[in-house]
mmCIF file of C-alpha atoms in Angstrom:
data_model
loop_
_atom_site.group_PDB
_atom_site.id
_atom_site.type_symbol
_atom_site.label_atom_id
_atom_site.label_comp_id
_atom_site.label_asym_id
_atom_site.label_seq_id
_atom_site.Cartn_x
_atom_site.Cartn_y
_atom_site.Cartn_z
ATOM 1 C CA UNK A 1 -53.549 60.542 -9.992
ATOM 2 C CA UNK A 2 -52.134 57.608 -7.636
ATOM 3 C CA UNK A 3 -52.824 54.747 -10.184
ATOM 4 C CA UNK A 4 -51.520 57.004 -13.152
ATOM 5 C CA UNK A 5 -48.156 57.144 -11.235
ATOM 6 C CA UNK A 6 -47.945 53.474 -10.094
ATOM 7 C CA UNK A 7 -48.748 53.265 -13.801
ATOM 8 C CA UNK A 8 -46.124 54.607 -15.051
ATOM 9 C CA UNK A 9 -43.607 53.203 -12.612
ATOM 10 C CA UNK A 10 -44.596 49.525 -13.814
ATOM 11 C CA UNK A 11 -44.393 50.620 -17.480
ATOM 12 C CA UNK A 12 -40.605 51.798 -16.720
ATOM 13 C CA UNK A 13 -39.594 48.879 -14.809
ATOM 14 C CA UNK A 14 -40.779 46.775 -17.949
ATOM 15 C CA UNK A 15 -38.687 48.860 -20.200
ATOM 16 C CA UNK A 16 -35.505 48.609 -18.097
ATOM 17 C CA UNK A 17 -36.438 44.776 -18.251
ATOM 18 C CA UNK A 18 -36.886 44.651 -21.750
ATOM 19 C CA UNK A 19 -33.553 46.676 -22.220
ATOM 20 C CA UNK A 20 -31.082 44.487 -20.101
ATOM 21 C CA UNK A 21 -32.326 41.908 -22.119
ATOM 22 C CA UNK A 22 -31.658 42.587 -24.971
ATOM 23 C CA UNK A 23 -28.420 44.366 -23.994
ATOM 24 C CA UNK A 24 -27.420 41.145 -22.409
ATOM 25 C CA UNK A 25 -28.346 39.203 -25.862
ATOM 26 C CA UNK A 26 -26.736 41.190 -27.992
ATOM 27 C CA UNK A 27 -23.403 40.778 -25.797
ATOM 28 C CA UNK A 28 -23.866 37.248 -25.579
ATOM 29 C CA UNK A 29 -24.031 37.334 -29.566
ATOM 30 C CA UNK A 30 -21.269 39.301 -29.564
ATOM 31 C CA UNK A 31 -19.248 37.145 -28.004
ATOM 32 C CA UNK A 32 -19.814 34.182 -30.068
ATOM 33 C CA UNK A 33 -19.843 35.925 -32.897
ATOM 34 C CA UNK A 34 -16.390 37.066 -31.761
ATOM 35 C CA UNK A 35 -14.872 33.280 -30.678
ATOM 36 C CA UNK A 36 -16.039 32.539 -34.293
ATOM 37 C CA UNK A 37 -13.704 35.296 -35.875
ATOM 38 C CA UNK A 38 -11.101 34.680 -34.141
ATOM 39 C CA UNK A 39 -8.913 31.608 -35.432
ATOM 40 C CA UNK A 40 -6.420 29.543 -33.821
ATOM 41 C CA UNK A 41 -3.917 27.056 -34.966
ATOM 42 C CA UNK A 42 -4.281 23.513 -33.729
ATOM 43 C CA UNK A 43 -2.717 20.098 -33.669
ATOM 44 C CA UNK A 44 -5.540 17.389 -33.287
ATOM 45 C CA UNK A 45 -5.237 13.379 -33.070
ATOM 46 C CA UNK A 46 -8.156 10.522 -34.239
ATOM 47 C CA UNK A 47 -9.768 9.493 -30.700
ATOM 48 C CA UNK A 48 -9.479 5.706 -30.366
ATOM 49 C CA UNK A 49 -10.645 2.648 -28.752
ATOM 50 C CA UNK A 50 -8.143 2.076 -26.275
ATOM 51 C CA UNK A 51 -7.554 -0.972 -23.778
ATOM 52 C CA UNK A 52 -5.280 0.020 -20.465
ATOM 53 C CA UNK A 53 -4.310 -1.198 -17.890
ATOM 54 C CA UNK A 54 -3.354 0.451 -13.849
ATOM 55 C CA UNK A 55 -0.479 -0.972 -12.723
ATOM 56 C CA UNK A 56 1.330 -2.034 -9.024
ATOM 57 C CA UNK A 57 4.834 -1.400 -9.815
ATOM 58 C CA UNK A 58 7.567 -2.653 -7.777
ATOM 59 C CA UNK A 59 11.780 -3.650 -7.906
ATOM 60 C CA UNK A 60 13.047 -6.848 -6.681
ATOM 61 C CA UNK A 61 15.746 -9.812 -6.738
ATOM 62 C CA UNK A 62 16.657 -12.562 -8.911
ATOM 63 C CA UNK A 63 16.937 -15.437 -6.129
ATOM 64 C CA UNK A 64 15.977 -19.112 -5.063
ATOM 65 C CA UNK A 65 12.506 -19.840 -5.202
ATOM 66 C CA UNK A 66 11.267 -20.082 -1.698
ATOM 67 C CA UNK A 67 12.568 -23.285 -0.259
ATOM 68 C CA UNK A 68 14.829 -24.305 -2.951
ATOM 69 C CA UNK A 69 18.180 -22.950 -2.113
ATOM 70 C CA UNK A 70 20.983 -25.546 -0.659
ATOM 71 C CA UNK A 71 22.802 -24.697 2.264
ATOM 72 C CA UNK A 72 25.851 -26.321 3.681
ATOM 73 C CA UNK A 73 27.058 -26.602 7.024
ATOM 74 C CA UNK A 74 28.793 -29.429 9.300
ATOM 75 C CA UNK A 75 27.247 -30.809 12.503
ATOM 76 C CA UNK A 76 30.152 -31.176 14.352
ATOM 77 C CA UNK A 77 33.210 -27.794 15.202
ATOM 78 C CA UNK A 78 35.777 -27.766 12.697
ATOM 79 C CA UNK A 79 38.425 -25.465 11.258
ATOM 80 C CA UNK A 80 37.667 -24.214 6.943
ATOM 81 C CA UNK A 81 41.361 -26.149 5.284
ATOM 82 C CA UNK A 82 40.823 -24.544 1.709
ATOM 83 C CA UNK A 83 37.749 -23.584 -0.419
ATOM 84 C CA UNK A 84 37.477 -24.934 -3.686
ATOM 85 C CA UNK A 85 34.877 -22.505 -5.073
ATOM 86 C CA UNK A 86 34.171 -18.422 -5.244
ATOM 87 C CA UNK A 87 31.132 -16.946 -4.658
ATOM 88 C CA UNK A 88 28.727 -16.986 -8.576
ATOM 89 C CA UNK A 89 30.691 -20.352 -9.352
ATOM 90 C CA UNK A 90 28.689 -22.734 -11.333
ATOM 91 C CA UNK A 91 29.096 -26.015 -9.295
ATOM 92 C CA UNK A 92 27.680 -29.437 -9.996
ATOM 93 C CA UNK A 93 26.370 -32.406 -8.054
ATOM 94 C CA UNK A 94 29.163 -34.288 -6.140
ATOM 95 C CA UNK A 95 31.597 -31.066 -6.920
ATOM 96 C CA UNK A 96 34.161 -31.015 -4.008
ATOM 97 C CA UNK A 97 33.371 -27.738 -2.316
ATOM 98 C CA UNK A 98 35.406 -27.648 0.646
ATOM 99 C CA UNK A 99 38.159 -29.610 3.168
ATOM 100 C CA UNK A 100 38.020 -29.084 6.858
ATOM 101 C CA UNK A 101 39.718 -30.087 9.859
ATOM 102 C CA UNK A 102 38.040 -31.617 12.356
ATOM 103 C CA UNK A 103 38.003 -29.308 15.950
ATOM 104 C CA UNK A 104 40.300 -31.207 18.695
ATOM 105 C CA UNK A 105 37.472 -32.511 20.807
ATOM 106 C CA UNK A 106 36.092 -34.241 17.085
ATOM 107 C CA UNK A 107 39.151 -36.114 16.778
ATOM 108 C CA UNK A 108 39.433 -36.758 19.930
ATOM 109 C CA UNK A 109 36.085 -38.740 19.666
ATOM 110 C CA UNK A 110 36.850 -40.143 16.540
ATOM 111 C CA UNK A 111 40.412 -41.367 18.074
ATOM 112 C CA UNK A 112 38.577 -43.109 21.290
ATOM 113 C CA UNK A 113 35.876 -44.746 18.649
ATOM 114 C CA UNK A 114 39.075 -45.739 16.836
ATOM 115 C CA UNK A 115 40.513 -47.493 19.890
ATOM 116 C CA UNK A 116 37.469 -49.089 20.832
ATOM 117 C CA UNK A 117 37.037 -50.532 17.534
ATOM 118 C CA UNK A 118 40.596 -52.238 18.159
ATOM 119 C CA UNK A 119 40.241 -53.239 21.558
ATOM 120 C CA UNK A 120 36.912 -54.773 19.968
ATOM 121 C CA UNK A 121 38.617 -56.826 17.450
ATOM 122 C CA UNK A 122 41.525 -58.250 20.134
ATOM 123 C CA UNK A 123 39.287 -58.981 22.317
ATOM 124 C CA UNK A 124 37.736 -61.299 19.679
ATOM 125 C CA UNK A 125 40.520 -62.654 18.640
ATOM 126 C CA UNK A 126 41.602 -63.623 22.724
ATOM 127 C CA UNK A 127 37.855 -65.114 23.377
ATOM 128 C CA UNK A 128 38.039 -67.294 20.423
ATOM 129 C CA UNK A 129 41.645 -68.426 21.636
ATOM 130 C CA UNK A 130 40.167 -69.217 25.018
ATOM 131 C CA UNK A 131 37.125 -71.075 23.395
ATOM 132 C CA UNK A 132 39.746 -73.448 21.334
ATOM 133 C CA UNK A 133 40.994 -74.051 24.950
ATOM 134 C CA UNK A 134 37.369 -74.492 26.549
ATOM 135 C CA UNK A 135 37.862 -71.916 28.776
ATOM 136 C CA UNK A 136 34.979 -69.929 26.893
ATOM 137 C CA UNK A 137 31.497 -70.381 25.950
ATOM 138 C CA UNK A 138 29.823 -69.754 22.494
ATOM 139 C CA UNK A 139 28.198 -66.581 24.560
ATOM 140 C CA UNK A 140 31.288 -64.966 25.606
ATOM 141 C CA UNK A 141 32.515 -65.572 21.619
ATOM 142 C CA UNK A 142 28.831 -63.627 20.531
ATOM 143 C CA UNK A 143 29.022 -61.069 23.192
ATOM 144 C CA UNK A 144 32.575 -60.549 21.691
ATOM 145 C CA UNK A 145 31.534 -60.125 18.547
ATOM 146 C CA UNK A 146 28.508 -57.841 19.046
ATOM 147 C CA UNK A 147 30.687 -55.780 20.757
ATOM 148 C CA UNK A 148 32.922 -55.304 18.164
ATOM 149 C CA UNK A 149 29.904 -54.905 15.666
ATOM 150 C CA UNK A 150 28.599 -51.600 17.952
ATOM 151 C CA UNK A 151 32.285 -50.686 18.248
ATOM 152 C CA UNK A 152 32.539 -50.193 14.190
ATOM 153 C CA UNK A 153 28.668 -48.700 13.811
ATOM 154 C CA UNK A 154 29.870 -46.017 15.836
ATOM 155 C CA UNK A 155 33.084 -45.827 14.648
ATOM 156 C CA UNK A 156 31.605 -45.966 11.243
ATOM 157 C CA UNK A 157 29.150 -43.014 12.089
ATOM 158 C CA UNK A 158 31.716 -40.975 13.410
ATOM 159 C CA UNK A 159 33.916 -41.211 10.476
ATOM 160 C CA UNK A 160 30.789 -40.063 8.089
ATOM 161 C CA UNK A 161 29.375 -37.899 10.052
ATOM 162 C CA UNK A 162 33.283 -35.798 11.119
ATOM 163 C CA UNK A 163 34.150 -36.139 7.066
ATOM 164 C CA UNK A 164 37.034 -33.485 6.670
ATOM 165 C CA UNK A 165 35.811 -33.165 2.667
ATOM 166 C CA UNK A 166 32.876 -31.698 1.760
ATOM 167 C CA UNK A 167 30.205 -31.898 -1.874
ATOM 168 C CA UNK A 168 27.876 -30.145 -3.598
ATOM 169 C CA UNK A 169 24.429 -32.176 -3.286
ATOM 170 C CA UNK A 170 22.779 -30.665 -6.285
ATOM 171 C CA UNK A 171 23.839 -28.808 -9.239
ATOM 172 C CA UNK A 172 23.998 -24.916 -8.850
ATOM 173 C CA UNK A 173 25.137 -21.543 -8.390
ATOM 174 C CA UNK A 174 27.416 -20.691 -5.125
ATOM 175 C CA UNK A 175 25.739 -17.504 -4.159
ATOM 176 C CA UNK A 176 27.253 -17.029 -0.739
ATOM 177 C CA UNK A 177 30.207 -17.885 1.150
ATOM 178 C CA UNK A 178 29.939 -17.094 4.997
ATOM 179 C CA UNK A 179 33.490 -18.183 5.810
ATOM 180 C CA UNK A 180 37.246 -17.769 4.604
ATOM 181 C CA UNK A 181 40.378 -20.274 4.494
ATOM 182 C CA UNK A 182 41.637 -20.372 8.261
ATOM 183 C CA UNK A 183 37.887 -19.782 9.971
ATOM 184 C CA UNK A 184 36.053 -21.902 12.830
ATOM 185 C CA UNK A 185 33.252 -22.914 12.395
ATOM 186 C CA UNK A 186 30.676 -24.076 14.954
ATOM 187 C CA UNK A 187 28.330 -26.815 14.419
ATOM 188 C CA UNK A 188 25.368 -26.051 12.522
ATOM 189 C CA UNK A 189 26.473 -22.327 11.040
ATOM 190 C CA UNK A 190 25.946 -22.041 7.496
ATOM 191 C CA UNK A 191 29.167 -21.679 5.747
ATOM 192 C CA UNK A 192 27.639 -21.478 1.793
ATOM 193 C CA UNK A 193 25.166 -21.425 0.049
ATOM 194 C CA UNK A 194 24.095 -22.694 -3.135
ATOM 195 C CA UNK A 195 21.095 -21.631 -5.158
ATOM 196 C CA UNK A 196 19.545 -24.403 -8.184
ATOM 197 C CA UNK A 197 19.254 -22.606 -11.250
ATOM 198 C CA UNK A 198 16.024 -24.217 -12.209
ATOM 199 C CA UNK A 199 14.205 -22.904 -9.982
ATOM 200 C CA UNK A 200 14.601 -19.326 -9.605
ATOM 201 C CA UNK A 201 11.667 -16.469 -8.811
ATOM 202 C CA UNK A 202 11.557 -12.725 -8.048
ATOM 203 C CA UNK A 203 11.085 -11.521 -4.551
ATOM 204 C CA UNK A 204 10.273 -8.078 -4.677
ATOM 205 C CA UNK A 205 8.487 -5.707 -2.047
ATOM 206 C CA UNK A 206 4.837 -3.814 -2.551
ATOM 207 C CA UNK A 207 3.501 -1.304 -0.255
ATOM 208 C CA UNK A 208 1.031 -2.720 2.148
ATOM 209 C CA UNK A 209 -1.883 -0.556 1.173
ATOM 210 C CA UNK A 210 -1.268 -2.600 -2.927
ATOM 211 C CA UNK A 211 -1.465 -6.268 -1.096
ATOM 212 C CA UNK A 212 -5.572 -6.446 -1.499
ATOM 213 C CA UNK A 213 -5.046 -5.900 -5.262
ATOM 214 C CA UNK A 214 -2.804 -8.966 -5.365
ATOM 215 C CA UNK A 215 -3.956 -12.704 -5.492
ATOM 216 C CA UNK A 216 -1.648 -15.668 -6.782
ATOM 217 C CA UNK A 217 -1.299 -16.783 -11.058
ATOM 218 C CA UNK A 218 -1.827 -12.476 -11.367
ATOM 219 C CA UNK A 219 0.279 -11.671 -14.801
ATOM 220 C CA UNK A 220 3.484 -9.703 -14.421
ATOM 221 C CA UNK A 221 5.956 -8.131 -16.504
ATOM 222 C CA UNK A 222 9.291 -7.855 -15.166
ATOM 223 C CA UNK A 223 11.915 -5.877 -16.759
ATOM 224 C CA UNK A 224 15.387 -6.794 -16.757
ATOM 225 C CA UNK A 225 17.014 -3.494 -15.524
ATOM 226 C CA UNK A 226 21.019 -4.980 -16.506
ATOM 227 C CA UNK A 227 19.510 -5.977 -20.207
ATOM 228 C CA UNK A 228 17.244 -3.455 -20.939
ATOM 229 C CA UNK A 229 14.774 -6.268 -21.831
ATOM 230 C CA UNK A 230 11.409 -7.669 -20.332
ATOM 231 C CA UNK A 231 9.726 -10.695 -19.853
ATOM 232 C CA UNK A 232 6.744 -12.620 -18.463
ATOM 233 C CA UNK A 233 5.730 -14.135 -15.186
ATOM 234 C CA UNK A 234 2.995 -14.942 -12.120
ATOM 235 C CA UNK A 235 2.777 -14.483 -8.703
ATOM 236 C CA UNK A 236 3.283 -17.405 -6.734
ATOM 237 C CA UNK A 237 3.315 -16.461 -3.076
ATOM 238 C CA UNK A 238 2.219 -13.041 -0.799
ATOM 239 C CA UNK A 239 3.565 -12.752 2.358
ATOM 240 C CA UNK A 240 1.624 -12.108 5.402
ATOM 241 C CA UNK A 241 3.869 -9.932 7.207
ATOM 242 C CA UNK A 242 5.857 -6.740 6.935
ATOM 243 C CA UNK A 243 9.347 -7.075 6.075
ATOM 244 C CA UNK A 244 11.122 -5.371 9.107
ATOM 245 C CA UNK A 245 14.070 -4.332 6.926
ATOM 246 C CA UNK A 246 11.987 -2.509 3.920
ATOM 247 C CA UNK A 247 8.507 -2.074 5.744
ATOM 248 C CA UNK A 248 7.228 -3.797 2.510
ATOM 249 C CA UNK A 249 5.537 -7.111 2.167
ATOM 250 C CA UNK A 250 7.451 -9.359 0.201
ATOM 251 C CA UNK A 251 5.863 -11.268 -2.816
ATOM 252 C CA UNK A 252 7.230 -13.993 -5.306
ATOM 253 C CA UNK A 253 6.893 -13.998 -9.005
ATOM 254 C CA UNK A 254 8.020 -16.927 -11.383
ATOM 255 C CA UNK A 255 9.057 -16.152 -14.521
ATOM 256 C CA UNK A 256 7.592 -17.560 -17.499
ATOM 257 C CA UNK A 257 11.465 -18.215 -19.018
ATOM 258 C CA UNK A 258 15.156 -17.784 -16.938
ATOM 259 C CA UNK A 259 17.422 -16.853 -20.064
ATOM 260 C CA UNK A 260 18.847 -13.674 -19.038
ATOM 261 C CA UNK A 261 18.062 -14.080 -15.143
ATOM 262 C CA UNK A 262 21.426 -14.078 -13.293
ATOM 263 C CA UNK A 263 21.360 -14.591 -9.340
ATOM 264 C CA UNK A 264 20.898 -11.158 -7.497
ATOM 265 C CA UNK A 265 20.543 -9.136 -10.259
ATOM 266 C CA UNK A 266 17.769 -6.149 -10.145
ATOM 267 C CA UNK A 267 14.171 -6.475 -11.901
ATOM 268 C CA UNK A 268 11.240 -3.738 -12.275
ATOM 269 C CA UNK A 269 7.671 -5.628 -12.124
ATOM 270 C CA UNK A 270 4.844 -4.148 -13.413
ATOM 271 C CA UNK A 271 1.438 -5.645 -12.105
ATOM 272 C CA UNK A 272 -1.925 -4.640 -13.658
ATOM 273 C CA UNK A 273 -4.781 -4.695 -11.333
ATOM 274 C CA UNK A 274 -7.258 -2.556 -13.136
ATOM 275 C CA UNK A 275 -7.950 -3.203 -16.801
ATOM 276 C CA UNK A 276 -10.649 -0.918 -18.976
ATOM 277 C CA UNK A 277 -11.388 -0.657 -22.823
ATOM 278 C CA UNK A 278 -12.940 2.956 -23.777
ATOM 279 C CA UNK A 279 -11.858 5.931 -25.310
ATOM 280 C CA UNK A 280 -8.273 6.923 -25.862
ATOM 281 C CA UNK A 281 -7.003 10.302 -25.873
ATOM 282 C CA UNK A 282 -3.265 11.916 -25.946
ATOM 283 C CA UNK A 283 -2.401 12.888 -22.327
ATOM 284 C CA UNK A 284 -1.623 16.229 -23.994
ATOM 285 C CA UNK A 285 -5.117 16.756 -24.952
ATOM 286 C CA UNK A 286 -6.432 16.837 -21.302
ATOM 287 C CA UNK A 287 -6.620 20.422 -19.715
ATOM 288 C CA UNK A 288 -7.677 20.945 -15.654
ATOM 289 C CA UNK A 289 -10.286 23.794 -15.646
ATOM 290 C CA UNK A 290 -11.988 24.474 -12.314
ATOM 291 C CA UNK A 291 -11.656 21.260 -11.103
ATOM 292 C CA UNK A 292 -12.829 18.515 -13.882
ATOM 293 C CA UNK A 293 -10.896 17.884 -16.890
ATOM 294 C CA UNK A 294 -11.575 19.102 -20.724
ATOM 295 C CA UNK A 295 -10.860 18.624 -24.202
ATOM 296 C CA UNK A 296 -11.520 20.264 -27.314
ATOM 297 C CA UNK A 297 -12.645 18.535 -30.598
ATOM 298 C CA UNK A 298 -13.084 19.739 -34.355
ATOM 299 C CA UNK A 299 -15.290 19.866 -36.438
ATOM 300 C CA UNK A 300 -16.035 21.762 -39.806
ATOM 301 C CA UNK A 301 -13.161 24.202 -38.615
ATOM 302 C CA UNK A 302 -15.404 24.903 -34.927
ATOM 303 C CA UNK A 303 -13.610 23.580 -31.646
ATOM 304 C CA UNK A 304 -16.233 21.893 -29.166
ATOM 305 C CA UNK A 305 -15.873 21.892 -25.304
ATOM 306 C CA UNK A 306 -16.212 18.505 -23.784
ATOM 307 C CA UNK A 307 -16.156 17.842 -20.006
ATOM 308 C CA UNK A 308 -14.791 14.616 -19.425
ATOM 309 C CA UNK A 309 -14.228 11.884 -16.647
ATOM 310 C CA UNK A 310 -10.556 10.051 -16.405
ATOM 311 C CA UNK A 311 -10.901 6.753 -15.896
ATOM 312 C CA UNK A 312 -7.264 5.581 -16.331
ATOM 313 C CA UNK A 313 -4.160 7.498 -17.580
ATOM 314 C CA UNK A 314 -0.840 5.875 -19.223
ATOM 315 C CA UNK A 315 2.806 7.809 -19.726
ATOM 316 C CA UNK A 316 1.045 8.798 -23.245
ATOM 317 C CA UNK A 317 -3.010 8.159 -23.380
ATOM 318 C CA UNK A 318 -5.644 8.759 -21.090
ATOM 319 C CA UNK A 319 -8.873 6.819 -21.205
ATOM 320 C CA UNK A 320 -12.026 9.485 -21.338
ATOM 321 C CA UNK A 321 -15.691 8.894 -21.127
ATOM 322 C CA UNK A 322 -18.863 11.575 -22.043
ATOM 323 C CA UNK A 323 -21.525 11.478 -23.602
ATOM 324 C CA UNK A 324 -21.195 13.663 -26.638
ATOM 325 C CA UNK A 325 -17.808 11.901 -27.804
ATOM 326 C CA UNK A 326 -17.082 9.135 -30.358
ATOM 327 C CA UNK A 327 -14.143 7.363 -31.396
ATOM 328 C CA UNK A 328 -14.641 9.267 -34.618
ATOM 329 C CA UNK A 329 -13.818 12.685 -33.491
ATOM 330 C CA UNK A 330 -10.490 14.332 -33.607
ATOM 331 C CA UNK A 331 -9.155 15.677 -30.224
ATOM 332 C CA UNK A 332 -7.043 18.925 -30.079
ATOM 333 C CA UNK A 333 -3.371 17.950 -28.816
ATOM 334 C CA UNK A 334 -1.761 21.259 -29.044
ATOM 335 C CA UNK A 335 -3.171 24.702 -29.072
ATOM 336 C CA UNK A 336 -5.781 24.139 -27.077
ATOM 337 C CA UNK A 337 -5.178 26.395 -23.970
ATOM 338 C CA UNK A 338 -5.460 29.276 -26.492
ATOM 339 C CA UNK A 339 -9.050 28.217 -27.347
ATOM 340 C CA UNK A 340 -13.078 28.672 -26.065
ATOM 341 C CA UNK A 341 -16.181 26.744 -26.995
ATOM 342 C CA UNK A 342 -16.763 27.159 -30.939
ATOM 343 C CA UNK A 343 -14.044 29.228 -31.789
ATOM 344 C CA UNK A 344 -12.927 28.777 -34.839
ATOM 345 C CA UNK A 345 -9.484 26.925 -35.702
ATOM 346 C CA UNK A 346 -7.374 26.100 -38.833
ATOM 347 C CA UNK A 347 -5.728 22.340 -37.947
ATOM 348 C CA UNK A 348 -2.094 22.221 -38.991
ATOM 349 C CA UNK A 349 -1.641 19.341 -42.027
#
């Protein structure tokens, strides 16, 4: 009686078995049979073989290549007399810039050389009397007129050096002007500058975590933000310290052309560090779905799941990779968060 009962348990625990299968396969039939009735509209685009490229982008400053840029100052005190040029003034070599007038203690100096170069020359003139008389040797008549050679050297040197006009050494751009008419100036301050046109570069700042991605000759493209136009260039030179100002590190990039550049004016670079050929796909055809991305194909009127990895993303393509897809397949750009693996869809013309 015992077996005939564990019997007949076993035979009903195969039937409920046998029933939730084939409860569960009918459902499961069901529901495809269901994704295939129903029909969605779609928008899909050709997939193609794409090239891209991540970029470092960063803003910078038309200015002097490193090095390059002329500044002017005197080496002696003096008072500014009148400017002769404005701050973005074209300026050429030997262009009179400024006047000055010499501080009190300058002239002073300049007035003692002055005497000492006349004293110098009587004093010649009186030894070579007194050597007509023989009252002199030829000694005292050379040690006269060394001294009145070392009187006019530094005479000489004074008056170049305490020069109350000054000129542009190079031909250029005034792009700053540190003092006004009336000012003193101490020896050695800059009072202008003066930047040479032909050799300009763009110093602009990248985040310090970017600076391994960056070598010198890298490409950029640097877009002219006043012109709405964009041109070519190369890094030059990375800094090696953080700019206390911006808390960036400052790079330089030389442009391949400087029509259009003007002095101080604001650039956008773009710098690719990462560059990949694979398959393109409109950003719009990538959905987020429990943590990896997707995208839905056609064919023959059936929309196909994919799973996909991003390997680089633009403003309007995204570079895909898996296995099942070719650059032959059409991708689903709109409509597709309506749809499930091989539903069926009508594609708009």
């Amino acid at each position: 009686m015992k077996r005939v009962v564990l019997a007949i348990v076993g035979f009903a625990i195969i039937i409920i078995f046998i029933v939730a299968y084939l409860f569960n396969k009918n459902k499961s039939t069901q529901d495809n049979l269901s994704n295939r009735t129903l029909i969605a509209t779609v928008n899909v685009a050709p997939i193609k073989v794409k090239t891209m490229s991540k970029y470092i982008v960063a803003y910078g400053i038309v200015e002097s290549k490193p090095g390059t840029a002329n500044t002017v100052s005197l080496n002696f005190d003096a008072t500014i007399n009148k400017l002769y040029v404005v701050d973005g003034q074209n300026v050429v070599k030997g262009q009179l810039l400024f006047s000055v007038i010499p501080s009190p203690t300058v002239q002073s100096q300049l007035m003692q050389a002055e005497n000492s170069l006349n004293s110098a020359r009587e004093n010649l003139k009186i030894v070579q009397e007194k050597f007509k008389l023989h009252l002199v040797s030829k000694q005292d008549i050379l040690n006269a007129q060394n001294a009145l050679n070392q009187a006019r050297i530094i005479y000489d040197n004074l008056k170049k050096t305490y020069t109350d006009k000054v000129y542009s050494s190079i031909d250029g751009v005034v792009t700053k002007i540190n003092y006004t008419q009336g000012s003193s100036v101490v020896s050695g301050s800059p009072i202008l500058s003066i930047a040479d046109v032909k050799n300009i570069a763009i110093k602009c700042g990248v985040e310090p975590e970017d600076v391994n991605f960056l070598k010198p000759d890298l490409p950029a493209t640097i877009s002219l933000i006043d012109y709405n136009k964009k041109i070519t260039g190369k890094i030059i030179s990375i800094s090696n310290i953080i700019d206390p100002a911006t808390h960036l590190i400052n790079i330089y990039i030389l442009p391949d052309t400087k029509k259009d550049l003007i002095l101080n004016s604001y650039v956008e670079v773009n710098i690719p560090i990462l560059t990949k050929t694979g398959l393109g796909v409109p950003k719009s055809a990538l959905l987020y779905e429990d943590g990896h991305y997707v995208i839905y194909t056609v064919k023959n009127g059936v929309a196909k799941k994919h799973v996909v990895n991003v390997i680089l993303k633009n403003e309007d393509y995204a570079l895909v990779s898996s296995p099942d897809l070719t650059d032959k397949d059409l991708v689903v750009t709109q409509g597709a968060y309506e749809l499930k693996n091989n539903m069926n869809v009508k594609v708009q013309k």
